[in-house]
PDB file of C-alpha atoms in Angstrom:
ATOM      1  CA  UNK A  22      -9.785  19.396  -6.526  1.00 83.00           C
ATOM      2  CA  UNK A  23      -7.356  22.185  -7.261  1.00 88.00           C
ATOM      3  CA  UNK A  24      -5.926  22.330 -10.756  1.00 92.00           C
ATOM      4  CA  UNK A  25      -3.876  24.542 -13.069  1.00 95.00           C
ATOM      5  CA  UNK A  26      -4.226  24.632 -16.839  1.00 95.00           C
ATOM      6  CA  UNK A  27      -1.541  26.172 -19.017  1.00 94.00           C
ATOM      7  CA  UNK A  28      -1.307  27.102 -22.631  1.00 86.00           C
ATOM      8  CA  UNK A  29      -0.052  24.105 -24.553  1.00 85.00           C
ATOM      9  CA  UNK A  30       3.370  24.394 -26.046  1.00 87.00           C
ATOM     10  CA  UNK A  31       5.776  24.414 -27.526  1.00 94.00           C
ATOM     11  CA  UNK A  32       5.860  28.125 -28.207  1.00 96.00           C
ATOM     12  CA  UNK A  33       8.431  29.500 -30.645  1.00 97.00           C
ATOM     13  CA  UNK A  34       9.022  33.238 -31.059  1.00 97.00           C
ATOM     14  CA  UNK A  35      11.580  35.550 -32.566  1.00 97.00           C
ATOM     15  CA  UNK A  36      13.769  37.710 -30.370  1.00 97.00           C
ATOM     16  CA  UNK A  37      12.065  40.963 -29.228  1.00 97.00           C
ATOM     17  CA  UNK A  38       8.589  39.526 -29.769  1.00 97.00           C
ATOM     18  CA  UNK A  39       5.807  39.944 -27.205  1.00 97.00           C
ATOM     19  CA  UNK A  40       5.131  36.887 -25.077  1.00 97.00           C
ATOM     20  CA  UNK A  41       1.962  35.681 -23.420  1.00 97.00           C
ATOM     21  CA  UNK A  42       1.637  32.274 -21.772  1.00 97.00           C
ATOM     22  CA  UNK A  43      -1.885  31.677 -20.527  1.00 97.00           C
ATOM     23  CA  UNK A  44      -2.622  30.112 -17.161  1.00 97.00           C
ATOM     24  CA  UNK A  45      -5.994  29.510 -15.522  1.00 97.00           C
ATOM     25  CA  UNK A  46      -6.722  27.792 -12.255  1.00 96.00           C
ATOM     26  CA  UNK A  47      -9.447  26.098 -10.262  1.00 94.00           C
ATOM     27  CA  UNK A  48      -9.238  26.234  -6.490  1.00 90.00           C
ATOM     28  CA  UNK A  49     -11.345  26.747  -3.424  1.00 83.00           C
ATOM     29  CA  UNK A  50     -10.516  29.742  -1.301  1.00 81.00           C
ATOM     30  CA  UNK A  51      -7.829  32.218  -2.218  1.00 85.00           C
ATOM     31  CA  UNK A  52      -4.634  30.547  -3.381  1.00 92.00           C
ATOM     32  CA  UNK A  53      -1.252  32.111  -3.953  1.00 93.00           C
ATOM     33  CA  UNK A  54      -0.134  31.924  -7.577  1.00 96.00           C
ATOM     34  CA  UNK A  55       3.347  31.324  -8.953  1.00 96.00           C
ATOM     35  CA  UNK A  56       5.351  31.109 -12.143  1.00 97.00           C
ATOM     36  CA  UNK A  57       8.423  28.871 -12.118  1.00 96.00           C
ATOM     37  CA  UNK A  58      11.037  28.646 -14.881  1.00 96.00           C
ATOM     38  CA  UNK A  59      13.295  25.710 -15.722  1.00 94.00           C
ATOM     39  CA  UNK A  60      16.324  26.510 -17.863  1.00 94.00           C
ATOM     40  CA  UNK A  61      17.992  23.605 -19.707  1.00 90.00           C
ATOM     41  CA  UNK A  62      19.827  21.295 -17.314  1.00 88.00           C
ATOM     42  CA  UNK A  63      18.726  23.186 -14.212  1.00 90.00           C
ATOM     43  CA  UNK A  64      16.056  22.873 -11.530  1.00 90.00           C
ATOM     44  CA  UNK A  65      12.850  24.888 -11.436  1.00 92.00           C
ATOM     45  CA  UNK A  66      13.333  28.406 -10.073  1.00 93.00           C
ATOM     46  CA  UNK A  67      10.704  30.777  -8.779  1.00 94.00           C
ATOM     47  CA  UNK A  68      10.200  33.510 -11.372  1.00 97.00           C
ATOM     48  CA  UNK A  69       7.423  35.538  -9.746  1.00 97.00           C
ATOM     49  CA  UNK A  70       4.426  35.227  -7.497  1.00 95.00           C
ATOM     50  CA  UNK A  71       1.235  36.973  -6.366  1.00 96.00           C
ATOM     51  CA  UNK A  72      -0.567  36.291  -3.127  1.00 92.00           C
ATOM     52  CA  UNK A  73      -3.896  38.094  -3.524  1.00 92.00           C
ATOM     53  CA  UNK A  74      -6.326  39.322  -6.150  1.00 93.00           C
ATOM     54  CA  UNK A  75      -5.096  42.169  -8.385  1.00 95.00           C
ATOM     55  CA  UNK A  76      -1.507  41.720  -7.202  1.00 96.00           C
ATOM     56  CA  UNK A  77       1.066  41.897  -9.979  1.00 97.00           C
ATOM     57  CA  UNK A  78       4.205  39.788  -9.721  1.00 97.00           C
ATOM     58  CA  UNK A  79       7.210  40.857 -11.760  1.00 97.00           C
ATOM     59  CA  UNK A  80      10.807  39.769 -12.297  1.00 97.00           C
ATOM     60  CA  UNK A  81      13.363  39.896 -15.139  1.00 96.00           C
ATOM     61  CA  UNK A  82      10.908  41.798 -17.343  1.00 97.00           C
ATOM     62  CA  UNK A  83       8.163  39.199 -16.869  1.00 98.00           C
ATOM     63  CA  UNK A  84       4.821  40.139 -15.322  1.00 98.00           C
ATOM     64  CA  UNK A  85       1.662  38.331 -14.258  1.00 98.00           C
ATOM     65  CA  UNK A  86      -1.471  39.737 -12.630  1.00 98.00           C
ATOM     66  CA  UNK A  87      -3.690  37.722 -10.273  1.00 97.00           C
ATOM     67  CA  UNK A  88      -7.177  37.993 -11.798  1.00 96.00           C
ATOM     68  CA  UNK A  89      -9.742  36.471  -9.500  1.00 94.00           C
ATOM     69  CA  UNK A  90     -12.716  37.259 -11.748  1.00 94.00           C
ATOM     70  CA  UNK A  91     -11.244  35.231 -14.608  1.00 95.00           C
ATOM     71  CA  UNK A  92      -9.203  32.839 -12.364  1.00 96.00           C
ATOM     72  CA  UNK A  93      -6.151  33.583 -14.459  1.00 97.00           C
ATOM     73  CA  UNK A  94      -2.486  34.412 -13.993  1.00 98.00           C
ATOM     74  CA  UNK A  95      -1.126  34.926 -17.518  1.00 98.00           C
ATOM     75  CA  UNK A  96       2.610  35.447 -17.931  1.00 98.00           C
ATOM     76  CA  UNK A  97       3.741  38.310 -20.181  1.00 98.00           C
ATOM     77  CA  UNK A  98       6.957  39.859 -21.377  1.00 98.00           C
ATOM     78  CA  UNK A  99       7.215  42.783 -23.742  1.00 97.00           C
ATOM     79  CA  UNK A 100      10.405  41.788 -25.556  1.00 96.00           C
ATOM     80  CA  UNK A 101      11.817  38.297 -25.224  1.00 97.00           C
ATOM     81  CA  UNK A 102      15.457  37.308 -25.537  1.00 97.00           C
ATOM     82  CA  UNK A 103      17.136  34.078 -26.613  1.00 97.00           C
ATOM     83  CA  UNK A 104      18.115  33.553 -22.967  1.00 97.00           C
ATOM     84  CA  UNK A 105      14.411  33.313 -22.038  1.00 97.00           C
ATOM     85  CA  UNK A 106      14.216  29.920 -23.759  1.00 97.00           C
ATOM     86  CA  UNK A 107      13.071  27.548 -21.023  1.00 97.00           C
ATOM     87  CA  UNK A 108      10.079  25.638 -19.700  1.00 95.00           C
ATOM     88  CA  UNK A 109       7.611  27.743 -17.720  1.00 97.00           C
ATOM     89  CA  UNK A 110       5.318  26.273 -15.047  1.00 96.00           C
ATOM     90  CA  UNK A 111       2.305  27.972 -13.521  1.00 97.00           C
ATOM     91  CA  UNK A 112       1.389  26.825  -9.999  1.00 96.00           C
ATOM     92  CA  UNK A 113      -0.915  27.554  -7.106  1.00 94.00           C
ATOM     93  CA  UNK A 114      -0.866  26.910  -3.397  1.00 91.00           C
ATOM     94  CA  UNK A 115      -3.713  27.284  -0.983  1.00 80.00           C
ATOM     95  CA  UNK A 116      -3.033  29.051   2.268  1.00 70.00           C
ATOM     96  CA  UNK A 117      -5.233  26.723   4.290  1.00 63.00           C
ATOM     97  CA  UNK A 118      -5.416  22.963   4.506  1.00 56.00           C
ATOM     98  CA  UNK A 119      -2.812  20.988   2.591  1.00 58.00           C
ATOM     99  CA  UNK A 120      -0.313  23.592   1.463  1.00 67.00           C
ATOM    100  CA  UNK A 121       1.127  21.698  -1.457  1.00 83.00           C
ATOM    101  CA  UNK A 122       2.023  23.267  -4.776  1.00 90.00           C
ATOM    102  CA  UNK A 123      -0.251  22.318  -7.663  1.00 92.00           C
ATOM    103  CA  UNK A 124       1.440  22.736 -11.053  1.00 94.00           C
ATOM    104  CA  UNK A 125       0.329  23.068 -14.620  1.00 94.00           C
ATOM    105  CA  UNK A 126       1.889  20.930 -17.324  1.00 93.00           C
ATOM    106  CA  UNK A 127       4.558  23.444 -18.298  1.00 94.00           C
ATOM    107  CA  UNK A 128       5.051  25.373 -21.538  1.00 96.00           C
ATOM    108  CA  UNK A 129       8.278  25.042 -23.481  1.00 95.00           C
ATOM    109  CA  UNK A 130       9.382  28.378 -24.937  1.00 97.00           C
ATOM    110  CA  UNK A 131      12.019  28.697 -27.641  1.00 97.00           C
ATOM    111  CA  UNK A 132      13.281  32.095 -28.752  1.00 97.00           C
ATOM    112  CA  UNK A 133      15.075  32.292 -32.080  1.00 96.00           C
ATOM    113  CA  UNK A 134      17.638  35.021 -32.798  1.00 94.00           C
TER     114      UNK A 134
ATOM    115  CA  UNK B  20      22.152  30.347  -4.718  1.00 63.00           C
ATOM    116  CA  UNK B  21      21.215  27.070  -3.091  1.00 70.00           C
ATOM    117  CA  UNK B  22      21.538  23.994  -5.276  1.00 86.00           C
ATOM    118  CA  UNK B  23      19.799  20.649  -5.242  1.00 92.00           C
ATOM    119  CA  UNK B  24      21.776  18.017  -7.110  1.00 94.00           C
ATOM    120  CA  UNK B  25      19.619  15.265  -8.614  1.00 95.00           C
ATOM    121  CA  UNK B  26      21.088  12.104 -10.152  1.00 96.00           C
ATOM    122  CA  UNK B  27      20.868  10.486 -12.545  1.00 96.00           C
ATOM    123  CA  UNK B  28      19.467  12.937 -15.083  1.00 95.00           C
ATOM    124  CA  UNK B  29      18.219  10.073 -17.197  1.00 96.00           C
ATOM    125  CA  UNK B  30      18.026   6.328 -16.841  1.00 97.00           C
ATOM    126  CA  UNK B  31      16.861   3.456 -19.014  1.00 97.00           C
ATOM    127  CA  UNK B  32      16.115   0.149 -17.337  1.00 95.00           C
ATOM    128  CA  UNK B  33      14.487  -3.186 -18.030  1.00 96.00           C
ATOM    129  CA  UNK B  34      11.032  -3.993 -16.740  1.00 96.00           C
ATOM    130  CA  UNK B  35      11.158  -5.571 -13.289  1.00 96.00           C
ATOM    131  CA  UNK B  36      14.339  -3.870 -12.134  1.00 96.00           C
ATOM    132  CA  UNK B  37      14.619  -1.218  -9.435  1.00 97.00           C
ATOM    133  CA  UNK B  38      15.913   2.288  -9.970  1.00 97.00           C
ATOM    134  CA  UNK B  39      17.200   4.689  -7.332  1.00 97.00           C
ATOM    135  CA  UNK B  40      17.122   8.465  -7.778  1.00 97.00           C
ATOM    136  CA  UNK B  41      19.135  10.681  -5.432  1.00 96.00           C
ATOM    137  CA  UNK B  42      18.673  14.275  -4.421  1.00 95.00           C
ATOM    138  CA  UNK B  43      21.280  16.127  -2.398  1.00 94.00           C
ATOM    139  CA  UNK B  44      21.119  19.634  -1.039  1.00 90.00           C
ATOM    140  CA  UNK B  45      24.655  20.886  -1.604  1.00 88.00           C
ATOM    141  CA  UNK B  46      24.961  23.916   0.648  1.00 85.00           C
ATOM    142  CA  UNK B  47      21.974  23.835   2.954  1.00 86.00           C
ATOM    143  CA  UNK B  48      19.925  21.482   5.110  1.00 86.00           C
ATOM    144  CA  UNK B  49      16.510  20.517   3.800  1.00 85.00           C
ATOM    145  CA  UNK B  50      13.921  19.897   6.484  1.00 83.00           C
ATOM    146  CA  UNK B  51      11.432  18.621   3.930  1.00 90.00           C
ATOM    147  CA  UNK B  52      11.781  16.971   0.529  1.00 92.00           C
ATOM    148  CA  UNK B  53       9.009  16.741  -2.041  1.00 93.00           C
ATOM    149  CA  UNK B  54       8.964  14.244  -4.904  1.00 96.00           C
ATOM    150  CA  UNK B  55       7.021  14.993  -8.098  1.00 96.00           C
ATOM    151  CA  UNK B  56       6.486  13.174 -11.374  1.00 95.00           C
ATOM    152  CA  UNK B  57       5.307  14.354 -14.742  1.00 93.00           C
ATOM    153  CA  UNK B  58       3.876  12.135 -17.461  1.00 92.00           C
ATOM    154  CA  UNK B  59       4.022  13.472 -21.038  1.00 87.00           C
ATOM    155  CA  UNK B  60       1.673  16.403 -21.634  1.00 85.00           C
ATOM    156  CA  UNK B  61       0.416  16.244 -18.051  1.00 89.00           C
ATOM    157  CA  UNK B  62       0.959  18.364 -14.961  1.00 89.00           C
ATOM    158  CA  UNK B  63       3.813  18.018 -12.526  1.00 91.00           C
ATOM    159  CA  UNK B  64       2.138  15.974  -9.765  1.00 93.00           C
ATOM    160  CA  UNK B  65       3.199  15.668  -6.128  1.00 93.00           C
ATOM    161  CA  UNK B  66       3.904  12.052  -5.208  1.00 95.00           C
ATOM    162  CA  UNK B  67       5.066  12.290  -1.617  1.00 94.00           C
ATOM    163  CA  UNK B  68       6.423  14.532   1.111  1.00 92.00           C
ATOM    164  CA  UNK B  69       9.190  13.440   3.446  1.00 90.00           C
ATOM    165  CA  UNK B  70      10.639  14.989   6.557  1.00 86.00           C
ATOM    166  CA  UNK B  71      14.092  13.999   7.753  1.00 82.00           C
ATOM    167  CA  UNK B  72      13.938  10.949   9.984  1.00 80.00           C
ATOM    168  CA  UNK B  73      10.228  10.329   9.432  1.00 82.00           C
ATOM    169  CA  UNK B  74       8.177   8.144   7.134  1.00 87.00           C
ATOM    170  CA  UNK B  75       7.076   9.803   3.927  1.00 91.00           C
ATOM    171  CA  UNK B  76       3.495  10.925   3.391  1.00 92.00           C
ATOM    172  CA  UNK B  77       2.176   9.733   0.035  1.00 95.00           C
ATOM    173  CA  UNK B  78      -0.459  11.395  -2.115  1.00 93.00           C
ATOM    174  CA  UNK B  79      -3.613   9.524  -2.982  1.00 92.00           C
ATOM    175  CA  UNK B  80      -3.047   6.971  -5.703  1.00 92.00           C
ATOM    176  CA  UNK B  81       0.729   6.677  -5.179  1.00 95.00           C
ATOM    177  CA  UNK B  82       1.814   3.208  -4.053  1.00 94.00           C
ATOM    178  CA  UNK B  83       4.113   3.544  -1.059  1.00 92.00           C
ATOM    179  CA  UNK B  84       5.477   0.029  -1.466  1.00 94.00           C
ATOM    180  CA  UNK B  85       6.452   0.722  -5.045  1.00 95.00           C
ATOM    181  CA  UNK B  86       7.962   4.170  -4.590  1.00 96.00           C
ATOM    182  CA  UNK B  87      10.263   3.931  -1.585  1.00 95.00           C
ATOM    183  CA  UNK B  88      11.446   7.238  -0.173  1.00 94.00           C
ATOM    184  CA  UNK B  89      14.319   7.546   2.242  1.00 90.00           C
ATOM    185  CA  UNK B  90      15.211  10.826   3.902  1.00 87.00           C
ATOM    186  CA  UNK B  91      17.798   9.703   6.404  1.00 79.00           C
ATOM    187  CA  UNK B  92      19.711  12.967   6.567  1.00 86.00           C
ATOM    188  CA  UNK B  93      19.067  16.666   6.111  1.00 87.00           C
ATOM    189  CA  UNK B  94      21.060  16.696   2.886  1.00 90.00           C
ATOM    190  CA  UNK B  95      20.008  13.498   1.120  1.00 91.00           C
ATOM    191  CA  UNK B  96      16.732  11.992  -0.006  1.00 93.00           C
ATOM    192  CA  UNK B  97      16.293   9.028  -2.332  1.00 95.00           C
ATOM    193  CA  UNK B  98      13.383   7.696  -4.354  1.00 96.00           C
ATOM    194  CA  UNK B  99      13.537   4.034  -5.347  1.00 97.00           C
ATOM    195  CA  UNK B 100      11.153   2.793  -8.005  1.00 97.00           C
ATOM    196  CA  UNK B 101      10.870  -0.903  -7.227  1.00 96.00           C
ATOM    197  CA  UNK B 102      10.069  -3.467  -9.929  1.00 96.00           C
ATOM    198  CA  UNK B 103       9.678  -0.721 -12.502  1.00 96.00           C
ATOM    199  CA  UNK B 104       7.277  -1.199 -15.399  1.00 96.00           C
ATOM    200  CA  UNK B 105       6.812   0.770 -18.624  1.00 96.00           C
ATOM    201  CA  UNK B 106       3.909   2.711 -17.078  1.00 95.00           C
ATOM    202  CA  UNK B 107       6.375   4.119 -14.515  1.00 96.00           C
ATOM    203  CA  UNK B 108       8.275   5.848 -17.311  1.00 96.00           C
ATOM    204  CA  UNK B 109       8.076   9.492 -16.361  1.00 96.00           C
ATOM    205  CA  UNK B 110      10.009  12.607 -15.397  1.00 95.00           C
ATOM    206  CA  UNK B 111      10.752  12.684 -11.654  1.00 97.00           C
ATOM    207  CA  UNK B 112      11.732  15.893  -9.817  1.00 96.00           C
ATOM    208  CA  UNK B 113      12.682  16.492  -6.206  1.00 96.00           C
ATOM    209  CA  UNK B 114      12.294  19.711  -4.285  1.00 94.00           C
ATOM    210  CA  UNK B 115      13.850  20.727  -0.982  1.00 92.00           C
ATOM    211  CA  UNK B 116      12.218  23.105   1.454  1.00 88.00           C
ATOM    212  CA  UNK B 117      14.170  25.435   3.696  1.00 83.00           C
ATOM    213  CA  UNK B 118      12.396  27.290   6.463  1.00 76.00           C
ATOM    214  CA  UNK B 119      15.125  29.588   7.771  1.00 73.00           C
ATOM    215  CA  UNK B 120      14.789  33.191   6.638  1.00 67.00           C
ATOM    216  CA  UNK B 121      11.335  32.508   5.249  1.00 70.00           C
ATOM    217  CA  UNK B 122      10.185  29.489   3.297  1.00 76.00           C
ATOM    218  CA  UNK B 123      12.080  28.699   0.118  1.00 83.00           C
ATOM    219  CA  UNK B 124      11.889  25.814  -2.311  1.00 88.00           C
ATOM    220  CA  UNK B 125      14.809  24.539  -4.391  1.00 92.00           C
ATOM    221  CA  UNK B 126      14.322  22.022  -7.174  1.00 93.00           C
ATOM    222  CA  UNK B 127      16.503  19.343  -8.676  1.00 94.00           C
ATOM    223  CA  UNK B 128      16.940  19.267 -12.444  1.00 93.00           C
ATOM    224  CA  UNK B 129      14.881  16.099 -12.793  1.00 95.00           C
ATOM    225  CA  UNK B 130      15.336  12.476 -13.837  1.00 97.00           C
ATOM    226  CA  UNK B 131      13.855  11.052 -17.019  1.00 96.00           C
ATOM    227  CA  UNK B 132      13.083   7.366 -16.404  1.00 97.00           C
ATOM    228  CA  UNK B 133      12.396   5.071 -19.345  1.00 96.00           C
ATOM    229  CA  UNK B 134      11.398   1.484 -18.554  1.00 96.00           C
ATOM    230  CA  UNK B 135      11.658  -0.935 -21.467  1.00 95.00           C
TER     231      UNK B 135
END
C-alpha cells in the first residue's frame, strides 16, 4: 500500500542554519505530495504542496520539489528562525481511487536562538 | 482562518472506561470529518471518515464498535473510545473538510489519550 517515510527526529538547529527534512514515498500512480506543519498547541496546517513531477512547492521560505525518479519530496529552508519550531508532516494523496491522505510520522524541529 | 476546536487536549483514564473526544468547526460547516491516530514513532493513520448524518466509514483494522463516531451536525463530530485499554493510548486528531471555494482541510490540535 501507499506509505510515506520521513527523516526521524527530533532535529535541533541554530537560528539561520540550513534545514533539510527528508521525505520519501511509495505509491502507485502519480500522487500529490504535501508538507503540513503543526505549531505548538495548534492543528496541522498546509505548508506547501506539489501535484506533479518536477513541481516545486514553496511557502514562508520553505521549498520542496516533487522528484519522481527518487520518489522524494524533501523539505528545505535556507535560513531557519526560532518561529519555525514545530512538527512537520509529509503526506501524499492519490488522485484516483481512495483519495485519503497518507502521512509520515512527523519530524519535530527545534530552532535555538 | 478557519478553526477546528478539539477537546480535550489530553486525557488520562482507567482501563475499561470510555472517553469522548469532540471536534467543532467554529466558523464553517464541515461536510466531512476525518479521524486519525498516531502511535509513538509511527505515522498519522486514518481511522475513519464520516459525513454529516451518515454512518462513518472505517479503515481496515479499526474496530467500529470500539471507536464510535458521531457526526450529527455540520459543526460537531465526536469520537468515543469505548472500554479503553492501554493499547488505545495514542494521539488522536480530527480533520474537517470544506468543499466550497475548492477543497480545504482544517485540523484540530489533537488529543493525547493515556489509558492506565
